[in-house]
Coordinates of C-alpha atoms in Angstrom, one line a residue:
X1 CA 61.3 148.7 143.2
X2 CA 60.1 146.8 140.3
X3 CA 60.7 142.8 139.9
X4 CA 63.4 141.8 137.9
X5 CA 64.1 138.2 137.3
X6 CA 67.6 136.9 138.4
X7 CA 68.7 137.0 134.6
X8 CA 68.6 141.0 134.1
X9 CA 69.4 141.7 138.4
X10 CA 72.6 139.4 137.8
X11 CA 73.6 140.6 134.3
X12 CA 77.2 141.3 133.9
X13 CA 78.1 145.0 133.6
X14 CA 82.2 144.0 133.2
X15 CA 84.0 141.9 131.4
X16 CA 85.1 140.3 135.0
X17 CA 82.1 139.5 135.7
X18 CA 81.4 137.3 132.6
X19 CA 81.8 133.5 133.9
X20 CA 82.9 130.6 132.1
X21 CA 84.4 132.9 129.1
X22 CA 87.7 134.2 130.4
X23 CA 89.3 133.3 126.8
X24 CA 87.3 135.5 124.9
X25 CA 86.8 138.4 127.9
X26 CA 91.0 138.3 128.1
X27 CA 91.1 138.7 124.7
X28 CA 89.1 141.7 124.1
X29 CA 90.7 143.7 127.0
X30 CA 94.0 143.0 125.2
X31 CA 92.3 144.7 122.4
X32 CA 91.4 147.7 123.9
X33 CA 94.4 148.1 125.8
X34 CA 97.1 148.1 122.7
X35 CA 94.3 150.3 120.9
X36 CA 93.5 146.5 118.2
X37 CA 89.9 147.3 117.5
X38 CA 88.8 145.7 115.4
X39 CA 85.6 146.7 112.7
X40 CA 83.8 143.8 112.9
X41 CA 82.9 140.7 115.3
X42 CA 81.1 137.7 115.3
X43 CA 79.8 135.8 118.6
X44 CA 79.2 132.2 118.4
X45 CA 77.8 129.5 121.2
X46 CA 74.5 128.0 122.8
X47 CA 72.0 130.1 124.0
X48 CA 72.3 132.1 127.0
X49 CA 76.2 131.6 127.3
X50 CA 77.1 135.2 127.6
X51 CA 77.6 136.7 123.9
X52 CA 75.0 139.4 124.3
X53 CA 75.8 140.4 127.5
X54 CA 80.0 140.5 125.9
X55 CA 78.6 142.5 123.4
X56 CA 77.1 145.4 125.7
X57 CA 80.0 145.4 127.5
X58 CA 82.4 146.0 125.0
X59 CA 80.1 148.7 123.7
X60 CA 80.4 150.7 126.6
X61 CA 84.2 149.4 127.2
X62 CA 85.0 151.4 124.0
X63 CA 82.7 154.5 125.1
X64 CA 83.8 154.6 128.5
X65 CA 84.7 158.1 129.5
X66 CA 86.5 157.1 132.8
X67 CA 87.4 153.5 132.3
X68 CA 89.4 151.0 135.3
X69 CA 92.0 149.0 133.8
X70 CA 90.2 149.4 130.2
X71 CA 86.6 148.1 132.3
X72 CA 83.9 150.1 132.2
X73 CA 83.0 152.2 135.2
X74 CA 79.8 151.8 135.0
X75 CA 79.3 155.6 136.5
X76 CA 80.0 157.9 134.0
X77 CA 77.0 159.2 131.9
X78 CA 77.8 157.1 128.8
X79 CA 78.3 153.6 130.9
X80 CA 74.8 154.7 132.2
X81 CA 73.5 155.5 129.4
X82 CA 73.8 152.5 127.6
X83 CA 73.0 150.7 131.1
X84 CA 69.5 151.9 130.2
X85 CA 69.2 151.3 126.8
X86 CA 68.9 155.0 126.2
X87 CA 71.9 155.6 124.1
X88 CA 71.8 156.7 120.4
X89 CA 75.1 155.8 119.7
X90 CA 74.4 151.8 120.8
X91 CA 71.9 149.8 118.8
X92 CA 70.4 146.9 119.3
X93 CA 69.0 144.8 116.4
X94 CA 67.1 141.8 116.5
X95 CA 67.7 140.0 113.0
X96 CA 64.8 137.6 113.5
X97 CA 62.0 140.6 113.0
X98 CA 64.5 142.8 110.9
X99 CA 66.0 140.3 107.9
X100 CA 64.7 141.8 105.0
X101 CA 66.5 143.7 102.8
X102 CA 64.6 147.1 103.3
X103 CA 66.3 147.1 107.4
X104 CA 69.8 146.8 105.9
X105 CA 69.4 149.2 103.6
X106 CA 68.1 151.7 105.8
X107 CA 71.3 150.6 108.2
X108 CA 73.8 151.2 106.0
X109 CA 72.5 154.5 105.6
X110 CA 72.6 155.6 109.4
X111 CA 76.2 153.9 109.5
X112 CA 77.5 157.3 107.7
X113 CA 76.6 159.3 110.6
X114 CA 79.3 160.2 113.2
X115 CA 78.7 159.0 117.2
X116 CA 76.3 161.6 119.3
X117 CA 78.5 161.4 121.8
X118 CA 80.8 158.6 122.3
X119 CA 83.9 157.7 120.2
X120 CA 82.2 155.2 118.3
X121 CA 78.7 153.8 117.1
X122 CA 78.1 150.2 117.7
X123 CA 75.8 148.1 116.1
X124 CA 74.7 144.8 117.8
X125 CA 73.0 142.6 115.7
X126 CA 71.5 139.7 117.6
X127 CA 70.4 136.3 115.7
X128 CA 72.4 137.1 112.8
X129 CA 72.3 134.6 111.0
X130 CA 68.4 135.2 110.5
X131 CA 69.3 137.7 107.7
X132 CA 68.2 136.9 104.2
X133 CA 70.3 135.9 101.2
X134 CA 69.6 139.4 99.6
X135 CA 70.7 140.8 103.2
X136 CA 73.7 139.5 103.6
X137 CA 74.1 140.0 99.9
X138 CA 73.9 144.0 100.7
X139 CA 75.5 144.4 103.6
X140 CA 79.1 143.2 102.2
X141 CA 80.7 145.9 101.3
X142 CA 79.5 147.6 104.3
X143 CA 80.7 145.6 106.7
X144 CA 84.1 144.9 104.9
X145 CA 85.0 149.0 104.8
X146 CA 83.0 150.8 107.3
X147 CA 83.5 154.2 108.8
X148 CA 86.4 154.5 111.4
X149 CA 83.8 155.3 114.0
X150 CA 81.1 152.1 113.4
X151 CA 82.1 149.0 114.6
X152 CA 79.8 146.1 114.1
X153 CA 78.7 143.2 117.0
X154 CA 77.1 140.1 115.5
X155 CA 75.6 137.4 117.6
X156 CA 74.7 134.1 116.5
X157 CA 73.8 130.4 118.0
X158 CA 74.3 129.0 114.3
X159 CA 77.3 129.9 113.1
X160 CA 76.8 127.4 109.9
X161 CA 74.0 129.4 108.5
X162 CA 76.0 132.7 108.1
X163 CA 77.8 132.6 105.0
X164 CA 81.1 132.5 104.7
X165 CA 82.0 135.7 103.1
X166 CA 80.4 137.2 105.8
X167 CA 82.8 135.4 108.8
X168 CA 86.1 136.4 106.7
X169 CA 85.3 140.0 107.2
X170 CA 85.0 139.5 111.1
X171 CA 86.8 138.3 114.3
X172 CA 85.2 135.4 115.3
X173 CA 84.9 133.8 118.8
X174 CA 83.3 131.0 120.1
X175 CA 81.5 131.1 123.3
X176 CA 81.7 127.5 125.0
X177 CA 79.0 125.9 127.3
X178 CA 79.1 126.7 130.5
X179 CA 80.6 123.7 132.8
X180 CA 78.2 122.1 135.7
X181 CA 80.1 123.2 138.4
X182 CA 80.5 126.9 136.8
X183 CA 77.2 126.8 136.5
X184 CA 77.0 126.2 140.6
X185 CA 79.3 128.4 141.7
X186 CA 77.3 131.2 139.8
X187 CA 73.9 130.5 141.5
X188 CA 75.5 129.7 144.7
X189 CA 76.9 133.0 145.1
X190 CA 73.5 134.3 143.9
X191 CA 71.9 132.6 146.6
X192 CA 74.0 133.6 149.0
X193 CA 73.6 137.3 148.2
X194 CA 70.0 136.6 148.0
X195 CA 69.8 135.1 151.6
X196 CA 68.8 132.0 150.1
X197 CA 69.2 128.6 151.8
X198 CA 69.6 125.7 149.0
X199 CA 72.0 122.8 149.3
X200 CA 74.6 121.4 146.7
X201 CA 72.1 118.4 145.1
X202 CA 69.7 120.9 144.2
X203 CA 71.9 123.3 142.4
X204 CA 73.3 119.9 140.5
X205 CA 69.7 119.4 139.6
X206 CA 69.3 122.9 138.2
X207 CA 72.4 122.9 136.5
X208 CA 72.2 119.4 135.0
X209 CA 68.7 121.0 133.5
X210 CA 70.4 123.9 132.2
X211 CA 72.3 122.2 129.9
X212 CA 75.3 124.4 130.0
X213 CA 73.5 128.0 129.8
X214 CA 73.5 130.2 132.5
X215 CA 70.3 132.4 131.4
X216 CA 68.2 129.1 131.6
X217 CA 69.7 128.0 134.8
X218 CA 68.9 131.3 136.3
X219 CA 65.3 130.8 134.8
X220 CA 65.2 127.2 136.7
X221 CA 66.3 129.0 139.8
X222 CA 64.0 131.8 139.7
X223 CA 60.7 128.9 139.2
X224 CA 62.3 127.2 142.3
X225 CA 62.5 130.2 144.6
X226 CA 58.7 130.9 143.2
X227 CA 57.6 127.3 144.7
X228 CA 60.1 127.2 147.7
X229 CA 60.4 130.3 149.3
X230 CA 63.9 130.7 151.0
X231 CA 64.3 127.3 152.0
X232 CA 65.3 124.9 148.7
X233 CA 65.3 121.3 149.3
X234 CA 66.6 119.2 146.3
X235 CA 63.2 116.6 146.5
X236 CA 61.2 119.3 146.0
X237 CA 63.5 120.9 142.9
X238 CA 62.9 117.5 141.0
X239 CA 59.3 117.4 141.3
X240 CA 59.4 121.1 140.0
X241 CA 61.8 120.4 137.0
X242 CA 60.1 116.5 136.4
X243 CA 63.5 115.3 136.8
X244 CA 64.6 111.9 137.0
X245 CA 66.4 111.5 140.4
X246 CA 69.7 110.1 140.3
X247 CA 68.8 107.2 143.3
X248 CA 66.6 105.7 140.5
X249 CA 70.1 104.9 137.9
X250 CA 72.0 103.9 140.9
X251 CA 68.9 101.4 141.7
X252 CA 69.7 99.9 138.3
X253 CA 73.5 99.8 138.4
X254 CA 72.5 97.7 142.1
X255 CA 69.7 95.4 140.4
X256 CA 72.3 94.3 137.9
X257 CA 74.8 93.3 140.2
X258 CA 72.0 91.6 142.2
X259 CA 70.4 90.1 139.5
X260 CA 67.1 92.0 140.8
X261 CA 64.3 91.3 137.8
X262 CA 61.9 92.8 139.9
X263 CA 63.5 96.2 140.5
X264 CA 62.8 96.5 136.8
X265 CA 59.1 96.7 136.8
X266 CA 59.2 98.8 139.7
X267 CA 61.7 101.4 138.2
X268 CA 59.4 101.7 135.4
X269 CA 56.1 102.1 137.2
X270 CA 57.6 104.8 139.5
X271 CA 58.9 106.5 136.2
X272 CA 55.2 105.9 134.5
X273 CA 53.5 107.2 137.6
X274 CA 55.7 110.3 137.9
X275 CA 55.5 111.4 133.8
X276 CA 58.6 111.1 133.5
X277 CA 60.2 110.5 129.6
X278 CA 61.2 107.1 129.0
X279 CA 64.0 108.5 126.4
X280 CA 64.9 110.8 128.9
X281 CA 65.8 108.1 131.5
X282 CA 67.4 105.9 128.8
X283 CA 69.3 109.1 128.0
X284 CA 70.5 109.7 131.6
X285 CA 71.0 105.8 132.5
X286 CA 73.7 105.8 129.7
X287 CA 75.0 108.5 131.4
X288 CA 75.1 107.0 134.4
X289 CA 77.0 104.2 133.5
X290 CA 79.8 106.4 131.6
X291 CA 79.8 107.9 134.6
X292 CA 81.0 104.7 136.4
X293 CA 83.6 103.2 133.3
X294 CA 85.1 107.3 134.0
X295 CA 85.5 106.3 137.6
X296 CA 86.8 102.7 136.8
X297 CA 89.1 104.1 134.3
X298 CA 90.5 107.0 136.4
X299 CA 89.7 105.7 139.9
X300 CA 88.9 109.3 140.2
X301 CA 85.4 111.7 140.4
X302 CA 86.7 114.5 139.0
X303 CA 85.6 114.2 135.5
X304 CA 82.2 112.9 136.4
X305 CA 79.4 115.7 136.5
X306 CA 77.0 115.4 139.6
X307 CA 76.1 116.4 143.2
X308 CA 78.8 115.9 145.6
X309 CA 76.9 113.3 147.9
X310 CA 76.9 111.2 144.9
X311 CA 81.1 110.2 144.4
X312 CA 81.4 107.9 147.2
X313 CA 78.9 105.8 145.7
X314 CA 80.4 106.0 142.0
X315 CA 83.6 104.9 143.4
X316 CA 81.9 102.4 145.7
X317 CA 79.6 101.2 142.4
X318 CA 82.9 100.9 139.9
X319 CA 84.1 98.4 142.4
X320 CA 81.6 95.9 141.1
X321 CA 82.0 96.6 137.1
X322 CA 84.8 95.6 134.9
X323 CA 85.8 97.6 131.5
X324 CA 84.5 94.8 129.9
X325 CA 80.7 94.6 131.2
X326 CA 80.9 98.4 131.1
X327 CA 81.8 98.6 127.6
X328 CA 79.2 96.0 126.7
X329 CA 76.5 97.6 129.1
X330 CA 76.8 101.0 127.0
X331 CA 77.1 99.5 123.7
X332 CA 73.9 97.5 124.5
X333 CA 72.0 101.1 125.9
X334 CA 73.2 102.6 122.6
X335 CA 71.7 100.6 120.3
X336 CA 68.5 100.4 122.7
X337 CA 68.0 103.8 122.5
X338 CA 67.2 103.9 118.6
X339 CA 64.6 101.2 119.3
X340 CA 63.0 103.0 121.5
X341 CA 62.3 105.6 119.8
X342 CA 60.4 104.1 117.1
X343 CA 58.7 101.5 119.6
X344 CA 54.9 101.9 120.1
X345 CA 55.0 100.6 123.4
X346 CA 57.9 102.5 125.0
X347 CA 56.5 101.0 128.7
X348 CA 56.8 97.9 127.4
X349 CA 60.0 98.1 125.3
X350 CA 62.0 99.8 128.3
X351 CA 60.7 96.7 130.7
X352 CA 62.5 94.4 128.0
X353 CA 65.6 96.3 127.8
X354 CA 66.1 96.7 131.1
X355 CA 65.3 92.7 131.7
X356 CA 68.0 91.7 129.2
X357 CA 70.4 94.3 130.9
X358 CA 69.9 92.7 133.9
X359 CA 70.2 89.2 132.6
X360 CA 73.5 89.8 130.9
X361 CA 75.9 87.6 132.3
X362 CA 79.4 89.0 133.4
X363 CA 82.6 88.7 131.4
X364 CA 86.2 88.3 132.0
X365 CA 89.7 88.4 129.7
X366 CA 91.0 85.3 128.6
X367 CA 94.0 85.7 130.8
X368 CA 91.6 86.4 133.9
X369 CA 89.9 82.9 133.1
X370 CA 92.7 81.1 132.8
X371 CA 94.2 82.3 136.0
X372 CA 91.1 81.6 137.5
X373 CA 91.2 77.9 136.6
X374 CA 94.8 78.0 137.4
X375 CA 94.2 79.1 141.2
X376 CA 91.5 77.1 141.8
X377 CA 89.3 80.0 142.2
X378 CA 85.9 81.3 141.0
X379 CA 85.9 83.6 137.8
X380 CA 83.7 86.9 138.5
X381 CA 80.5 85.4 137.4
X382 CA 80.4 82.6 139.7
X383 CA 79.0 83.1 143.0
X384 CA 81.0 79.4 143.8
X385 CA 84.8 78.9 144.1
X386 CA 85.5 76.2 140.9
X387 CA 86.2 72.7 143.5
X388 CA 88.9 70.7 142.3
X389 CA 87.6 67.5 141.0
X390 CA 89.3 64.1 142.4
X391 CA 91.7 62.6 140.3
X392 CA 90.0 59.5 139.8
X393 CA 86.7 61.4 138.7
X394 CA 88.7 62.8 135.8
X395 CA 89.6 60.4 132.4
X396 CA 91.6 58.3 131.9
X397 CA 95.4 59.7 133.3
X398 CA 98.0 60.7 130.5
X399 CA 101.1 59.3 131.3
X400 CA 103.8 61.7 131.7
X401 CA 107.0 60.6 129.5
X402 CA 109.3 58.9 131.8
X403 CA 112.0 60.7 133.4
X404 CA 115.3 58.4 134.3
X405 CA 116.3 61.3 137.2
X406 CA 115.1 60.9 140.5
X407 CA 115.4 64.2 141.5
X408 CA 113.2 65.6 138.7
X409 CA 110.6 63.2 139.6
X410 CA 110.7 64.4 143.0
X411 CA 110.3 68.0 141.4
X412 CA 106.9 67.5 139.6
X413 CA 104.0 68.3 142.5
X414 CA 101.1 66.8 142.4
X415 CA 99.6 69.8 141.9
X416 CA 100.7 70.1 138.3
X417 CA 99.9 66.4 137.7
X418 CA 96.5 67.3 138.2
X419 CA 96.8 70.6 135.7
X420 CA 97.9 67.8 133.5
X421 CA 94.7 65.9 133.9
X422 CA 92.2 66.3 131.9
X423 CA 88.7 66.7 132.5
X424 CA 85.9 64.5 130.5
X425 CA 83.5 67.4 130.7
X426 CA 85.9 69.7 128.8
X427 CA 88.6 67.0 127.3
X428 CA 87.3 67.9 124.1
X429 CA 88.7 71.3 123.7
X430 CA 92.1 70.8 125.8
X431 CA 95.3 69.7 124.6
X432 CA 97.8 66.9 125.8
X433 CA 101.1 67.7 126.2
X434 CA 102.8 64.6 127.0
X435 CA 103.9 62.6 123.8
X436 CA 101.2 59.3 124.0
X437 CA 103.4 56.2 122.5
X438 CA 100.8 54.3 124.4
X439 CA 98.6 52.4 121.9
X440 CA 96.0 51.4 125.1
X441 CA 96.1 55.4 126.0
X442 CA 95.1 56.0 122.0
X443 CA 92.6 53.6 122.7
X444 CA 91.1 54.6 125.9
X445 CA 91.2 58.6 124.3
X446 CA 90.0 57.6 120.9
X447 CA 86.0 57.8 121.7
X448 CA 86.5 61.7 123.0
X449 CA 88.3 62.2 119.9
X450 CA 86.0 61.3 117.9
X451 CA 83.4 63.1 119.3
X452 CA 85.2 66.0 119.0
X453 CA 85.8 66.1 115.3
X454 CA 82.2 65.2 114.7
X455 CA 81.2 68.1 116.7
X456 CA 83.3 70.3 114.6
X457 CA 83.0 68.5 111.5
X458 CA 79.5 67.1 111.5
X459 CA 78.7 66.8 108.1
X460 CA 81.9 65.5 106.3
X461 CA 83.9 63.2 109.7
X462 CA 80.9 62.3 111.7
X463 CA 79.9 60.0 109.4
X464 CA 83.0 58.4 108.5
X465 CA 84.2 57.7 112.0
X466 CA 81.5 56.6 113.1
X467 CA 82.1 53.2 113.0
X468 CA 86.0 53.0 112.6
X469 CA 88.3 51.9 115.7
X470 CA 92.1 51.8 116.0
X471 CA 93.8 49.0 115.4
X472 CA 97.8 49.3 116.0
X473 CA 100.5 51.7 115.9
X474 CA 103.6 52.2 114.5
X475 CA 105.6 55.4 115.2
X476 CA 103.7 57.7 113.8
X477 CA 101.4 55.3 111.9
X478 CA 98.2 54.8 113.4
X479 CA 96.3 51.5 111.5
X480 CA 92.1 51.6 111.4
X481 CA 90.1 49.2 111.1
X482 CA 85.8 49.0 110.2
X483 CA 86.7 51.7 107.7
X484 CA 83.0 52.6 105.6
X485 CA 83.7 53.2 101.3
X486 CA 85.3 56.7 100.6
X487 CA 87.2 57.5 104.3
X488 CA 90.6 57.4 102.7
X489 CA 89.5 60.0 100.4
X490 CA 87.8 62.1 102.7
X491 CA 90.8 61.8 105.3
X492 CA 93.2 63.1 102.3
X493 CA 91.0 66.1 102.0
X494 CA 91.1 66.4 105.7
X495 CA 94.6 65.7 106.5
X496 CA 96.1 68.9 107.2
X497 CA 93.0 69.2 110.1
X498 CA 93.3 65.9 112.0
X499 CA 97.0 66.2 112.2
X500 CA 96.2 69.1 114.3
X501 CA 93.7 67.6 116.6
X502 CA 95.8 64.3 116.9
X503 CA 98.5 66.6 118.0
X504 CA 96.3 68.0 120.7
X505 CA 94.2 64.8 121.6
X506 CA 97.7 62.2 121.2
X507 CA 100.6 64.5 121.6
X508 CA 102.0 63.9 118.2
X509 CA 100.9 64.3 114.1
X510 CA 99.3 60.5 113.8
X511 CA 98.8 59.3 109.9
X512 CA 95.6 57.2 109.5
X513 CA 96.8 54.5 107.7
X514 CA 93.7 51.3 106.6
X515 CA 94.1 48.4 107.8
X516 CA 94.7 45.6 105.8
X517 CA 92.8 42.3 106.2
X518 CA 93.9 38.8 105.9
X519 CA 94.9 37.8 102.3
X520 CA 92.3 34.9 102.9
X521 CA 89.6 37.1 103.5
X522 CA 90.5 40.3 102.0
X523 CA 87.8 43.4 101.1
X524 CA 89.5 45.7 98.5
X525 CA 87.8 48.5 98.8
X526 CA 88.6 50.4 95.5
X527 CA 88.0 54.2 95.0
X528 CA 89.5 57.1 92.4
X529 CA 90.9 59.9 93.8
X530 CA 89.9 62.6 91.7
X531 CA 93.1 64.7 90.2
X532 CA 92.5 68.4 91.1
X533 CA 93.7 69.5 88.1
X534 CA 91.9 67.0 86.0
X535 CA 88.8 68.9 87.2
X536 CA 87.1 71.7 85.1
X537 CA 83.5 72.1 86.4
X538 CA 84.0 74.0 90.1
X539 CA 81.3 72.5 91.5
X540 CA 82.4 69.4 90.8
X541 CA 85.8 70.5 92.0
X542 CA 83.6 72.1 95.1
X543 CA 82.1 68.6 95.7
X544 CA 85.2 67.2 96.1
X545 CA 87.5 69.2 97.7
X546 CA 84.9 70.6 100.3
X547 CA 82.5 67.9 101.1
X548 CA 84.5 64.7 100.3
X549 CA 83.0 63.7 97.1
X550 CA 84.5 61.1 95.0
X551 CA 84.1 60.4 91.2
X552 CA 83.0 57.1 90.5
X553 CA 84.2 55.6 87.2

């Protein structure tokens, strides 16, 4: 007997036997068994899906002369007839050789002519959307009134490019791509029947490669058994199909956590040596890592597509990845994958990319830092535990206000004096809660403070504090001395700002109030405030207001 490849030996002959589109197969039995025929239908999906092969079968469905619960039989003289492409009453049309006008024309003249010998005559038109403008053009009224006894198949893989007017006068379904694991099951069962030995990484492989058509993976699977013989091992499927093997993502996922620079260069050499497409492994690591934010997400491997032997690991990987790193991971690969694309080194370009993904640091919530520092304990990108520094290596205490009560002295630990401490390394960003009446703790703070708003204010404070010290205090009134020309002016522009940071550096809204020296000795230093609304020009107002100008008369 002759050779056929897997993809004509394994072709459906029922509508049973059709995988992957049991919405569409259900449908059309329905159809035939409360007598809804329809004139006209149009197939849409990817290539090698199954719309064809739904097409033959509903063509000898309808000319069935002893059908099985409204299957075809497959035994009678018609089902065999059209088995073997020998039927007059089924034709096939390819639209990519026949588009012109002249074909449809000479159609629509055979479509008057009654059925040989089945009920009806059933034209499959492949590639339909192949037609010409003029084609279409001609075959409307056709196709919108035929004969009772013609019923029209098309088939198309872009649905977009038939027009409209031609869709309205069909029934349209939509063939879906076939799922991995469909896709498995399918050439596992092949093999079987086959007396083919081939384990579940190398049908992942060939499915993976498919793409979500079962024609191709039954190509894929046919090249294999060519190479393998009987025995299919899933190294040797790579090699055949130049895939990238999934050990190689997982050996990045690893070098991150490990902070591993050098796995890098040898990730890409191995890719390099083996000819492997740099976009394709870009491509697939992306998909690795959604494949581990799934699992982290679900804590489950159910919605991740690969070989079996590979879940533990995903579920063992997810352990060491937050959302956050994930999310930032994928969003970095995204925008990679443009640049590489247009690089002329792509060697060199994937090295750098995978360097800074390696060098990314890991991150953590607000609330999971602060909990952190709370407990004493290391965030998750410190390979350390944070140690607890001694009291006395902190600055300068803030006394707590006084409490008359015994017993709620005896109630504050020592553990939350020291979260009341505050670090010199970080005093500059932390706030005091205690309410400082304390001119010496103003004093002994004052320096930090400073610093602070000349880190954050560096071109309109720094200046103007740099020289100025306090002098007393008075509830709320806070008296400065070694003031330089122009601070009360700038202070007034500033006010609403260092009431805040006096509130988090002193406990309480301070007002910066001059100093006045001795009437012996007294400096009058005289400026004019400029009235905001006595302004015009804006950038004089911009001056101002922004920088801390002041208009000298």
């Amino acid at each position: 007997m002759t050779y056929q490849v897997t993809a004509r030996k394994w072709r459906p002959q029922k509508f049973e036997e059709v995988v992957g589109q049991e919405h569409i197969t259900e449908t059309l039995k329905n159809s035939l068994r409360k007598n809804r025929i329809a004139h006209a239908y149009i197939f849409t999906g990817p290539r090698g899906v199954g719309k064809t092969t739904t097409a033959r079968i509903l063509a000898k469905a309808l000319n069935c002369l002893q059908p099985v619960d409204f299957e075809p039989c497959n035994k009678c003289d018609m089902c065999r007839a059209i088995n073997e492409m020998q039927s007059m009453d089924i034709i096939e049309i390819d639209a990519a050789t026949n588009r012109g006008i002249d074909e449809v024309r000479t159609l629509r003249e055979s479509v008057k002519y009654a059925p040989t010998l089945g009920k009806y005559k059933v034209y499959i038109i492949d590639e339909v959307h192949m037609l010409t403008t003029e084609s279409f053009n001609a075959f409307l009224k056709t196709l919108e009134e035929p004969p009772a006894h013609t019923i029209f198949v098309f088939a198309t893989t872009d649905i977009h490019k038939v027009p409209p007017t031609i869709i309205s006068r069909c029934q349209r379904f939509d063939f879906r791509r076939l799922q991995i694991e469909t896709i498995k099951h399918q050439l596992k069962k092949i093999a079987d029947e086959e007396k083919i030995k081939i384990d579940d990484k190398a049908l992942t492989i060939i499915a993976k490669k498919a793409d979500g058509g079962m024609r191709d993976a039954q190509s894929y699977f046919d090249q294999v058994i060519a190479f393998c013989g009987e025995n299919v091992d899933s190294e040797t499927v790579s090699k055949i199909l130049n895939l990238i093997d999934e050990e190689t993502y997982f050996n990045i996922s690893d070098a991150i956590i490990s902070k591993s620079f050098q796995t890098v260069f040898d990730t890409i050499n191995t890719i390099y040596q083996n000819g492997w497409d740099f976009t394709d492994f870009l491509d697939g690591l992306i998909e690795h890592f959604r494949n581990i934010l799934t699992v982290v997400l679900t804590n489950k491997t159910d919605q991740i597509e690969c070989a079996e032997i590979y879940k533990p690991k995903y579920l063992q990987t997810s352990k060491e990845f937050s959302k956050g790193d994930l999310l930032r991971i994928l969003n970095f690969l995204a925008k990679s994958q443009q640049e590489l694309r247009f690089s002329n080194n792509r060697k060199l370009k994937l090295e750098i990319i995978l360097s800074h993904l390696i060098g990314l640091e890991k991150s953590a919530t607000i609330s999971e830092i602060i909990s952190a520092l709370e407990e004493g304990k290391a965030s998750d990108f410190s390979d350390e535990p944070i140690k607890k520094k001694p009291i006395d290596k902190l600055a300068e205490p803030t006394p707590l206000i006084k409490n008359t009560s015994p017993l709620k002295k005896e109630k504050k630990s020592s553990e939350e004096f020291q979260s009341s401490q505050i670090s010199a390394s970080v005093a500059s960003s932390s706030t005091v809660k205690a309410n400082i009446n304390n001119f010496d703790e103003i004093v002994s703070r004052w320096n930090l403070f400073v610093e602070d708003i000349s880190k954050e204010k560096a071109f309109l404070l720094a200046p103007i504090f740099s020289k100025v010290q306090p002098a007393s205090i008075d509830g709320n009134k806070l008296y400065l001395e070694n003031l330089e020309p122009g601070f009360m002016e700038t202070l007034s522009l500033n006010q609403e700002y260092l009431e805040k940071k006096s509130m988090n550096f002193f406990g309480k809204k301070l007002q910066f109030v001059e100093k006045k020296p001795e009437k012996n000795n007294e400096i009058k230093y005289t400026t004019q405030k400029a009235s905001k609304s006595s302004i015009s020009d804006p950038f004089e107002r911009t001056i101002i207001e922004e920088l801390g100008g002041r208009e000298i008369s």
